[in-house]
Short mmCIF file of C-alpha atoms in Angstrom, two decimals:
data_model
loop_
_atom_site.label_atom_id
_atom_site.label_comp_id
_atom_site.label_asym_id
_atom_site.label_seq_id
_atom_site.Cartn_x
_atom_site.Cartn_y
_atom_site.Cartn_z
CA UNK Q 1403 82.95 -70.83 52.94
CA UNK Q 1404 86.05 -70.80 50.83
CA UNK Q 1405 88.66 -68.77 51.83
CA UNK Q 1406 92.32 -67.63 50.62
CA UNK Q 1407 93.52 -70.05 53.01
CA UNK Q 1408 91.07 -72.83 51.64
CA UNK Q 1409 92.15 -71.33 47.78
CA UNK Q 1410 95.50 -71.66 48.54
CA UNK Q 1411 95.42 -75.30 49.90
CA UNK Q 1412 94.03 -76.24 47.13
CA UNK Q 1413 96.38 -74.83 44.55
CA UNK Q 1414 98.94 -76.88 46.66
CA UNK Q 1415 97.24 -80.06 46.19
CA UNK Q 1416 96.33 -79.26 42.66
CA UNK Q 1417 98.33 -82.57 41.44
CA UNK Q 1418 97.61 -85.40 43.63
CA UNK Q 1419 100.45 -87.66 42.98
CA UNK Q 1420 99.71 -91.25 42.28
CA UNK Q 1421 102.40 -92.55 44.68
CA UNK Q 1422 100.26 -90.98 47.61
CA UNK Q 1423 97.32 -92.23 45.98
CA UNK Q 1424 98.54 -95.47 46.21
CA UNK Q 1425 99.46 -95.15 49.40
CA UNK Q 1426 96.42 -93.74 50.71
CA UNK Q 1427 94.25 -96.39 48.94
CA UNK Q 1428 96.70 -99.23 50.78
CA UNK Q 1429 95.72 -97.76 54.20
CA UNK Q 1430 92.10 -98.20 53.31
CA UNK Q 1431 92.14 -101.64 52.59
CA UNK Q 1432 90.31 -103.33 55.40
CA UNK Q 1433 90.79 -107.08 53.99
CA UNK Q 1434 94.59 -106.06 54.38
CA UNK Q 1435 93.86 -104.32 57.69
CA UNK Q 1436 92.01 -107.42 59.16
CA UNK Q 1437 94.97 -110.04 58.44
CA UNK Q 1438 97.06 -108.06 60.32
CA UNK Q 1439 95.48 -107.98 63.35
CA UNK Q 1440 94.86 -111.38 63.32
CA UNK Q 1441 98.35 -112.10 62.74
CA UNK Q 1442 99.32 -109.83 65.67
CA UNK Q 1443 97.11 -111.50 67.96
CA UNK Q 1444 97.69 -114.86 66.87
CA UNK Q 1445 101.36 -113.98 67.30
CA UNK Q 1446 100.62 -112.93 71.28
CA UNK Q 1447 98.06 -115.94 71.63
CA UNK Q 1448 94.65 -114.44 71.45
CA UNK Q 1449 91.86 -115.41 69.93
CA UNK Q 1450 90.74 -113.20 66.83
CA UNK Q 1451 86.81 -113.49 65.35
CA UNK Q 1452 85.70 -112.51 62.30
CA UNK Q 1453 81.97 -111.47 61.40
CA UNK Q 1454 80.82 -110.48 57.91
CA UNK Q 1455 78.52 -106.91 59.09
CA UNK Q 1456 79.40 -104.49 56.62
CA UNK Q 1457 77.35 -105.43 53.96
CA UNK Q 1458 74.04 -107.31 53.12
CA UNK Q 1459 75.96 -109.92 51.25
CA UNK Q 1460 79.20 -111.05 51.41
CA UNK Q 1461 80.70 -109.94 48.15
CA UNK Q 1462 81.57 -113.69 47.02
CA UNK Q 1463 77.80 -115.20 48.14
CA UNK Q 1464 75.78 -113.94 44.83
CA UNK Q 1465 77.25 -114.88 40.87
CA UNK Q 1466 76.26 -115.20 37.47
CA UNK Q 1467 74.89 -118.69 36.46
CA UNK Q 1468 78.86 -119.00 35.03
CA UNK Q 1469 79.70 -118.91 38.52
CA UNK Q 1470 81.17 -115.54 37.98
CA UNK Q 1471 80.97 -112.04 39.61
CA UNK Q 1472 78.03 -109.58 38.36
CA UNK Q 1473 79.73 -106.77 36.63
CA UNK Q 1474 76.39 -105.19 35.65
CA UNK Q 1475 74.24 -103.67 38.41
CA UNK Q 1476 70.40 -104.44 36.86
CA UNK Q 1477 70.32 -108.38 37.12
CA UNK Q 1478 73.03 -108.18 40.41
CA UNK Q 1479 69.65 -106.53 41.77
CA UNK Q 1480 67.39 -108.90 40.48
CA UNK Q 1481 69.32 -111.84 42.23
CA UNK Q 1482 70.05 -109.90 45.14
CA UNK Q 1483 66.65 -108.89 45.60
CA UNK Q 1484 65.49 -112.99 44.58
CA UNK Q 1485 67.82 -113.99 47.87
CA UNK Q 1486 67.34 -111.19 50.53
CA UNK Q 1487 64.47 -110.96 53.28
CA UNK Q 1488 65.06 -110.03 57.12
CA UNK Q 1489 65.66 -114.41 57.87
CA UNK Q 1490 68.87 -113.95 55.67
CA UNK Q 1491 70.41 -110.63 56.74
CA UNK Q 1492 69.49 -111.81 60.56
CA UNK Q 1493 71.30 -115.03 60.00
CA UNK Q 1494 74.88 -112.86 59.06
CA UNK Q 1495 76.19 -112.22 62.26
CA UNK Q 1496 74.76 -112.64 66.05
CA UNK Q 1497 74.82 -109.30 67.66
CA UNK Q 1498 78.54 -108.68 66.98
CA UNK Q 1499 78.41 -105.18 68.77
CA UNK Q 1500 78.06 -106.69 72.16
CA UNK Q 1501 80.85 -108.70 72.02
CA UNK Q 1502 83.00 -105.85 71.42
CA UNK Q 1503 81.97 -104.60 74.67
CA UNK Q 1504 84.38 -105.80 77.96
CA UNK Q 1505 82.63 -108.08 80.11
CA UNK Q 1506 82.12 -107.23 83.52
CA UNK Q 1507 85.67 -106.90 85.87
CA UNK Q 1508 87.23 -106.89 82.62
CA UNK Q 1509 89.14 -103.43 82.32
CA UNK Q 1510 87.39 -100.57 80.29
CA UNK Q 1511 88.18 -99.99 76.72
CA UNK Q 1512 90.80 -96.81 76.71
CA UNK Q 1513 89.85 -94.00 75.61
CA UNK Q 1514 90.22 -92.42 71.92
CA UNK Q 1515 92.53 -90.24 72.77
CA UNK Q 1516 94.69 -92.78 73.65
CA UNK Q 1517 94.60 -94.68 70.70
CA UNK Q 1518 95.75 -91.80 68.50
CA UNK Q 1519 92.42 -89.92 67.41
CA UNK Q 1520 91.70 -86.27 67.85
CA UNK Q 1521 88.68 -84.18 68.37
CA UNK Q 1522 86.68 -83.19 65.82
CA UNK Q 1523 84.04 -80.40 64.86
CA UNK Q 1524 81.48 -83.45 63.95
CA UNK Q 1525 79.55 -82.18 66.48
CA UNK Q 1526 79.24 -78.57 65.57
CA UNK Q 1527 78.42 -79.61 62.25
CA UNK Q 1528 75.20 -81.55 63.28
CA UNK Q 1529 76.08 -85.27 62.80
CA UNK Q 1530 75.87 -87.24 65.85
CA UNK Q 1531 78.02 -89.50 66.50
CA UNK Q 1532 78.45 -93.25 68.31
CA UNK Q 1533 76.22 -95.87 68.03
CA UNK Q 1534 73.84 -93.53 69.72
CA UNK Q 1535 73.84 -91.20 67.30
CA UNK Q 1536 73.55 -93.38 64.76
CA UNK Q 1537 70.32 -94.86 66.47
CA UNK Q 1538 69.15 -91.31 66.54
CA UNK Q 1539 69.38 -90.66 63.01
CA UNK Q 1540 68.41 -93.86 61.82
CA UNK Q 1541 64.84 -93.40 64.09
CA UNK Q 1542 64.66 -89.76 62.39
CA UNK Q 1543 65.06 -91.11 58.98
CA UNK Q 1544 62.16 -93.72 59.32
CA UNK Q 1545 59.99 -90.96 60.15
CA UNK Q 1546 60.52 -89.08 57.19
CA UNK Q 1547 61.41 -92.41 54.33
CA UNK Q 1548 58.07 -91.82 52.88
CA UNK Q 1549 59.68 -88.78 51.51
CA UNK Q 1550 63.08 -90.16 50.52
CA UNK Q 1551 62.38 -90.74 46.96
CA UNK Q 1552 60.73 -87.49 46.26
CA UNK Q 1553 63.56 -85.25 47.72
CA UNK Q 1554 66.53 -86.99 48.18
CA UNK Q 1555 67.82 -85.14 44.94
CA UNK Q 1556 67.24 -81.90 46.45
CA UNK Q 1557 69.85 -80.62 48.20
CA UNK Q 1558 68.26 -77.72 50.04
CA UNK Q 1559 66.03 -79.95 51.52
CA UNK Q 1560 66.08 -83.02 54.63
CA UNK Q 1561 65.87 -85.42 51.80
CA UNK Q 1562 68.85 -88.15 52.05
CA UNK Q 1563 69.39 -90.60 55.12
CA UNK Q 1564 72.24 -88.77 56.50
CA UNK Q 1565 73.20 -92.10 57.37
CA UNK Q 1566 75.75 -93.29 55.18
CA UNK Q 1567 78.85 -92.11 57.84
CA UNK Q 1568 77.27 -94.10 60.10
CA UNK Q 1569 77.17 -97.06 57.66
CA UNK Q 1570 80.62 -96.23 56.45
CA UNK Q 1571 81.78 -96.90 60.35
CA UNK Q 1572 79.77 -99.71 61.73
CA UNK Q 1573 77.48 -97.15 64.40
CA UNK Q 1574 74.62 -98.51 62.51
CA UNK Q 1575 73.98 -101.60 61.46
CA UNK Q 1576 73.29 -102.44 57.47
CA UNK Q 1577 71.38 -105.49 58.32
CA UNK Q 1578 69.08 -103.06 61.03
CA UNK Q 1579 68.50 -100.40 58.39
CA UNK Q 1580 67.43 -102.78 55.51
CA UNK Q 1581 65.11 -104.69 57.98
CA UNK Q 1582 63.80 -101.34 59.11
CA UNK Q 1583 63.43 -100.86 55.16
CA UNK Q 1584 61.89 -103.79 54.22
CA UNK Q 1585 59.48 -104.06 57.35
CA UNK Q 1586 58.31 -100.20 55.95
CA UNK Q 1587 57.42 -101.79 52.67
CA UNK Q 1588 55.14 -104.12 54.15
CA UNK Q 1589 53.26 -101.74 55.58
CA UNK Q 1590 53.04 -100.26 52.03
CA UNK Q 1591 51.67 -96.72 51.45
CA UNK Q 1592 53.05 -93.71 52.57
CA UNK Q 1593 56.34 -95.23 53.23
CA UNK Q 1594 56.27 -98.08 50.30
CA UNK Q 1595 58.17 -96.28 47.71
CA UNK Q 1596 60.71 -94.28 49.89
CA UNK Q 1597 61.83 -97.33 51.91
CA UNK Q 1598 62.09 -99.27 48.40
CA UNK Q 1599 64.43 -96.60 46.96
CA UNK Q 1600 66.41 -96.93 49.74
CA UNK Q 1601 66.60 -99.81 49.90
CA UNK Q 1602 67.72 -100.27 46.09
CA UNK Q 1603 70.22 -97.54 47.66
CA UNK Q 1604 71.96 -99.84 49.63
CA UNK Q 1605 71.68 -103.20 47.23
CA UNK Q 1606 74.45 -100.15 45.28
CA UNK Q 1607 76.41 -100.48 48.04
CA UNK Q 1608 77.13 -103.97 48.31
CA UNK Q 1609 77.22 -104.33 44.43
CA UNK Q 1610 80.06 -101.69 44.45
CA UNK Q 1611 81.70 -104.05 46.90
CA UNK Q 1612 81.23 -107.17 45.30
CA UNK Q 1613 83.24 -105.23 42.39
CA UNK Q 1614 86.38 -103.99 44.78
CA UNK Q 1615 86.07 -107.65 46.14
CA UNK Q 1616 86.53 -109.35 42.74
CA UNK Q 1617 88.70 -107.03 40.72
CA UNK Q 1618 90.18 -104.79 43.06
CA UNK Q 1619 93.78 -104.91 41.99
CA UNK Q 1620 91.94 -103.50 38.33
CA UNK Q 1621 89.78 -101.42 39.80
CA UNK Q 1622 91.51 -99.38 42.03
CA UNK Q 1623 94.22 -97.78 39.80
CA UNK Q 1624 92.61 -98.16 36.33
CA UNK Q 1625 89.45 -98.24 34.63
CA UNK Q 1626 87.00 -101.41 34.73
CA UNK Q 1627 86.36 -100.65 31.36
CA UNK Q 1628 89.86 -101.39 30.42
CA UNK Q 1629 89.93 -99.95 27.08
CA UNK Q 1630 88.71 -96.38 28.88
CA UNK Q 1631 92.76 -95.99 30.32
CA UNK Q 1632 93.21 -94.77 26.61
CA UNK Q 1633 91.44 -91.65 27.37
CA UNK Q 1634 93.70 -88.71 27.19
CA UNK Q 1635 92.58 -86.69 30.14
CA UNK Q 1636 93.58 -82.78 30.18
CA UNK Q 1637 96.58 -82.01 32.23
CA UNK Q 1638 95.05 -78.61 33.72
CA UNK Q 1639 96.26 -78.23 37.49
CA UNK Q 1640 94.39 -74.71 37.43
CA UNK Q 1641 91.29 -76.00 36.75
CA UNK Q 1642 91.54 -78.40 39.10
CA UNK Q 1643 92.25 -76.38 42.05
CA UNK Q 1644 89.23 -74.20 40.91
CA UNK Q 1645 86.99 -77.38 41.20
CA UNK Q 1646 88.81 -78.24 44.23
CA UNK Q 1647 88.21 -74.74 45.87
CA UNK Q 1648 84.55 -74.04 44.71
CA UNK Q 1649 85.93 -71.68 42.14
CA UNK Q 1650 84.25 -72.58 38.76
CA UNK Q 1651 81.65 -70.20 38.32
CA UNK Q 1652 79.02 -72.45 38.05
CA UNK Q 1653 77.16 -71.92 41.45
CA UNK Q 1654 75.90 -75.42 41.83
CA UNK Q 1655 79.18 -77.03 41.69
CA UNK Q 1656 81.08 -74.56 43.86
CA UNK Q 1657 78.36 -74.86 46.20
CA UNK Q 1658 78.83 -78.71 46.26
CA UNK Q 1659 82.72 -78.58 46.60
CA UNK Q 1660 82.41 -75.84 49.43
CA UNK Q 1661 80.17 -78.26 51.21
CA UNK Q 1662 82.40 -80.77 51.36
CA UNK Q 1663 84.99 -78.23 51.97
CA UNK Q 1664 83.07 -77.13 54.99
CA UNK Q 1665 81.53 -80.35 56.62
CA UNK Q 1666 82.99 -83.36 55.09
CA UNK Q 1667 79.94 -84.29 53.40
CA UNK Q 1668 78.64 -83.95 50.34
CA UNK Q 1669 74.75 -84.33 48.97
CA UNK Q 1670 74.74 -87.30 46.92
CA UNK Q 1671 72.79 -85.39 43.77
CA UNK Q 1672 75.63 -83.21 44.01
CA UNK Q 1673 78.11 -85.95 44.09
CA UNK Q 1674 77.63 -86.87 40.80
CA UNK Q 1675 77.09 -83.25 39.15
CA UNK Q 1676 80.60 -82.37 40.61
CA UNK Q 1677 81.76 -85.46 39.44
CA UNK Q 1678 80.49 -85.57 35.89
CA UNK Q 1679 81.76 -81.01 35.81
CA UNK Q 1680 85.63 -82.51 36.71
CA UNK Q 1681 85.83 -85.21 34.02
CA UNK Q 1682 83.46 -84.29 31.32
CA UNK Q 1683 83.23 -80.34 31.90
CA UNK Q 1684 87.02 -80.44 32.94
CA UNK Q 1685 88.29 -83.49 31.28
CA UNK Q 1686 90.36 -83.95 33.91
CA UNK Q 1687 91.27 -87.40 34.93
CA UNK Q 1688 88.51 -89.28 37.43
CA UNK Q 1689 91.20 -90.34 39.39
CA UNK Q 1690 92.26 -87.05 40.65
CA UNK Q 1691 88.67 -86.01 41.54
CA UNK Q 1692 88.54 -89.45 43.53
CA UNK Q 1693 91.61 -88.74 45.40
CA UNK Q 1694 90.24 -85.42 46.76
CA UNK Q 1695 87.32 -87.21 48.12
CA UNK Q 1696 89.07 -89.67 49.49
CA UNK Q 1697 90.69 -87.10 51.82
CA UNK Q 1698 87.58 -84.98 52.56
CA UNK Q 1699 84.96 -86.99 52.90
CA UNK Q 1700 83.82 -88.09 56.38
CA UNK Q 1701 82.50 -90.94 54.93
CA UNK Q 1702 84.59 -91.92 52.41
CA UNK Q 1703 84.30 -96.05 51.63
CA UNK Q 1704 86.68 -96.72 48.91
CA UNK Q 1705 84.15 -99.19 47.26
CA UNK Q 1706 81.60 -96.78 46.97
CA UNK Q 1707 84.21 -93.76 46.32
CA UNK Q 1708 85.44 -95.80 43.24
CA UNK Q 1709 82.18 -96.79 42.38
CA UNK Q 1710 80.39 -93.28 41.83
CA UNK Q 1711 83.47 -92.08 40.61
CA UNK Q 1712 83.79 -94.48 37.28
CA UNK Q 1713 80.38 -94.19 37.17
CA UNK Q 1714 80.06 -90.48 36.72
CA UNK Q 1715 83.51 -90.73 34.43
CA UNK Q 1716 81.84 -93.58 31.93
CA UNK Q 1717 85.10 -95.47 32.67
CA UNK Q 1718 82.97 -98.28 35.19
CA UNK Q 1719 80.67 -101.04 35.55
CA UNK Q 1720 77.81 -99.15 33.83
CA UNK Q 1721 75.34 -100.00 30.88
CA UNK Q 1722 74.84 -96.41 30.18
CA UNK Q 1723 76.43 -94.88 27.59
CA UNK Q 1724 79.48 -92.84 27.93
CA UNK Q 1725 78.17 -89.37 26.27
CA UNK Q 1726 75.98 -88.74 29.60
CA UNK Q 1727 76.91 -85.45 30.69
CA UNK Q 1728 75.04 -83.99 33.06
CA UNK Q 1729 74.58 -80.54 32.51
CA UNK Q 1730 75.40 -78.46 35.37
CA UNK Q 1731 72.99 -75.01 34.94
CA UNK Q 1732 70.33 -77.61 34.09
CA UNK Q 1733 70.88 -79.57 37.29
CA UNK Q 1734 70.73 -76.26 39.07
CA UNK Q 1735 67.73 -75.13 38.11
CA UNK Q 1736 65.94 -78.98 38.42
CA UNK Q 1737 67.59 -79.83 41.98
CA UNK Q 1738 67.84 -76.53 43.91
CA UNK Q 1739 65.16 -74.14 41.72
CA UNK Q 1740 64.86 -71.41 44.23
CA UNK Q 1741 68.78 -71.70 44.86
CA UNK Q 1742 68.60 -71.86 48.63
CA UNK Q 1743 71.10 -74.40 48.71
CA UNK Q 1744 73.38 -72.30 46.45
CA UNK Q 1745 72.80 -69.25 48.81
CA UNK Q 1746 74.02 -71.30 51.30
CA UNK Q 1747 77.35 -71.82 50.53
CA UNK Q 1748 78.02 -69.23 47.89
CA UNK Q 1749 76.66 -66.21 49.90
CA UNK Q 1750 78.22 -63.73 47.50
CA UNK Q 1751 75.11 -64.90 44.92
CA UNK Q 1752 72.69 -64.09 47.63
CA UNK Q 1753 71.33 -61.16 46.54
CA UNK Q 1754 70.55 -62.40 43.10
CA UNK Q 1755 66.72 -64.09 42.22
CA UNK Q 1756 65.65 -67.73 42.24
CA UNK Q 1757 66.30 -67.57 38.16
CA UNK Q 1758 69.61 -65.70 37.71
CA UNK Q 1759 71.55 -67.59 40.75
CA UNK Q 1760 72.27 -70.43 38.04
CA UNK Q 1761 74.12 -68.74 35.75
CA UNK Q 1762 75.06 -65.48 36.69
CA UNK Q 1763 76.97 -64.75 33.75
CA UNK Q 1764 74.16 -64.63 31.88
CA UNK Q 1765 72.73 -61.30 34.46
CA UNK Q 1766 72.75 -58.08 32.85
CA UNK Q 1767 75.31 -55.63 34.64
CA UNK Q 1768 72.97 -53.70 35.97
CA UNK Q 1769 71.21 -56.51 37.83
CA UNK Q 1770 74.83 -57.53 38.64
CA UNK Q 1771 75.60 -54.48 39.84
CA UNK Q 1772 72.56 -54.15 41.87
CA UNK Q 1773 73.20 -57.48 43.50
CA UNK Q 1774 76.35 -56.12 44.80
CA UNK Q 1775 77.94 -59.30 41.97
CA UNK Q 1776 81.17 -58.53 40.34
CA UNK Q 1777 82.30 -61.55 38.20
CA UNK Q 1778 85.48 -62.34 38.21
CA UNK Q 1779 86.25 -60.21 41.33
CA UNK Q 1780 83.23 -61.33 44.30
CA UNK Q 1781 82.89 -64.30 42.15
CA UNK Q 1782 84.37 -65.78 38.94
CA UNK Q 1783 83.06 -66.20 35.72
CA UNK Q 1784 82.82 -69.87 34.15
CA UNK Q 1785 85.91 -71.53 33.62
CA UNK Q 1786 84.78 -73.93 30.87
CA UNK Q 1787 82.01 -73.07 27.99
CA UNK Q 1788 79.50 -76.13 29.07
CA UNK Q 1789 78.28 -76.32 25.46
CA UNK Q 1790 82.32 -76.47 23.87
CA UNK Q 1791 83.33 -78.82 26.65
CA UNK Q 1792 80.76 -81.02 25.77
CA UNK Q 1793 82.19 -81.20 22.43
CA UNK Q 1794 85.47 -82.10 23.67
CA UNK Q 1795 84.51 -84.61 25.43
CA UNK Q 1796 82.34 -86.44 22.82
CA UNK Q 1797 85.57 -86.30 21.05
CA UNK Q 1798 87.58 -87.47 23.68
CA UNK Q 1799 86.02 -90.58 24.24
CA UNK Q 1800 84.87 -91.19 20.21
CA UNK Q 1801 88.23 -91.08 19.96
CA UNK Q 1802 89.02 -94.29 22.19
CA UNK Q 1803 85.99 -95.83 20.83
CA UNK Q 1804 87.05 -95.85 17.23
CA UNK Q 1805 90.61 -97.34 18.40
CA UNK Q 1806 88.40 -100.55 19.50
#
């Protein structure tokens, strides 16, 4: 639920600044994190082992015939699919969680609270957590994959893994989940085609990490599509904090953002429609929207956080053209038609019917009125015209395109 307090945070954070971006996108760096611990304990005399268990492939094993990284995702599948089966992910690391774990006399690992980390509300919001947890979820999942490619675009329904936080931390495995994935595909129908669209889920993964890996100095801080840093993003801090609060009058999107605002998370569908709203809706620069999710998402990965973020912006590693702009009533009405996900989070629409919840400024007053909905007080009225901000943005980025 947005509140004043949640509105007002976000006004204050309305301009990320890129000198905290860079700093917060330093921290992240695990490659970075790595060599100093091995440093430190090579320094003290200890013994420091390294095994590849984040992803499927190490980001340097698979490249183009010219010996060079794939920059587009379609035949990065093809070879990644060509090389993968359960003898190769098996043959990545040994069990590395048990090593992890102090032999017996050896003195017990300490516990979080003395390295520095504070309780959370994880719990209260549902997602178990640990390696048990993760077990948990990942059992629940197979259960249901079947289903995963039918509703994992909905998000009023128990369509995604719920796993990726797990994956994001190392509680589950990556090489366990796309064994379980490929082992479901064997047994082909019901499960064939939901355990195969996950699985093409998480060959996105490692291709977005195969891209950090290779170009992540360019990557990071700019465009991949180089000539893209020409586009001359508005400088609106208002709108911005609107987006950031759940504030834009369009109920899907300010459902989305108040989801994340609430539990950290944030439906994957909905990733992208609150995405593409920010830079194409918005025109506001990708970067800032990235930034945001960087410090609100429980499972924010900064190769996948880039990723979907250039994606959804046209700026990244994407054959699709840049004038895809997703249209957020029509996303509305497609992914949650009876708007239960939208009553959800924006309660204040509640009393309004499955068809006017998308775009209540379209309601006649009296239904309005009658749905105790006063725009621009109980709720705001659109920030943007979809239809002239579309126009913009063709224009925006035509505009780069004839400098080429």
């Amino acid at each position: 639920m947005v509140t004043r307090a949640n509105w007002d945070s976000a006004l204050r954070h309305a301009r990320v600044p890129h000198a905290w971006f860079s700093r917060g996108l330093r921290r992240f760096q695990a490659r970075e994190r790595d060599h100093t611990v091995a440093r430190t304990l090579a320094d003290d005399g200890r013994a420091f082992e390294q095994v590849r268990d984040h992803v499927l492939f190490d980001p340097r094993a698979l490249s183009t015939g010219a010996g060079r990284p794939y920059t587009v995702f379609t035949p990065y599948r093809k070879r990644w699919r060509s090389e993968a089966g359960p003898h190769v992910w098996a043959s990545l690391a040994s069990d590395p969680a048990g090593r992890l774990l102090p032999a017996s006399g050896e003195p017990a690992l300490p516990p979080l609270a003395e390295l520095g980390f504070e309780t959370t509300n994880l719990g209260e919001l549902g997602i178990a957590v640990g390696e048990r947890g993760g077990a948990d979820q990942l059992e629940r999942f197979a259960e249901r994959i079947g289903e995963y490619a039918a509703r994992r675009d909905y998000p009023a329904l128990a369509g995604p893994s719920y796993l990726s936080v797990h994956l994001r931390f190392g509680t589950v495995s990556v090489r366990q989940a796309a064994t379980l994935a490929a082992a479901l595909m064997d047994e082909g129908p019901p499960a064939l085609v939901g355990a195969e669209t996950w699985l093409h889920e998480l060959v996105w993964r490692d291709f977005y990490f195969q891209i950090l890996r290779s170009i992540s100095r360019h990557v990071v801080a700019q465009a991949f599509r180089t000539e893209m840093d020409a586009v001359r993003w508005e400088d609106d801090d208002a709108a911005f904090a609107a987006w950031c609060a759940g504030r834009t009058g369009y109920p899907l999107v300010d459902a989305g953002m108040r989801q994340l605002a609430h539990s950290g998370y944030m439906h994957n569908r909905l990733r992208m429609v609150v995405a593409s709203f920010l830079t194409k809706d918005l025109g506001i620069d990708w970067r800032r929207g990235e930034a945001w999710f960087a410090q609100h998402l429980n499972d924010f990965d900064l190769a996948a956080n880039n990723g979907g973020w250039q994606w959804a912006a046209s700026t990244g590693c994407d054959a699709q053209p840049w004038f895809r702009i997703f249209n957020p009533v029509t996303q509305s009405t497609r992914f949650d038609p009876r708007g239960r996900f939208i009553r959800r989070y924006v309660p204040e629409l509640a009393g309004l019917s499955d068809k006017e919840i998308h775009a209540p400024w379209t309601v006649e007053p009296a239904r309005l009125a009658a749905a105790d909905v006063r725009l621009g007080e109980t709720y705001p009225g659109p920030i943007v015209d979809h239809a002239q901000a579309r126009q913009r943005t063709l224009a925006r980025f035509d505009a780069v395109k004839s400098e080429d």
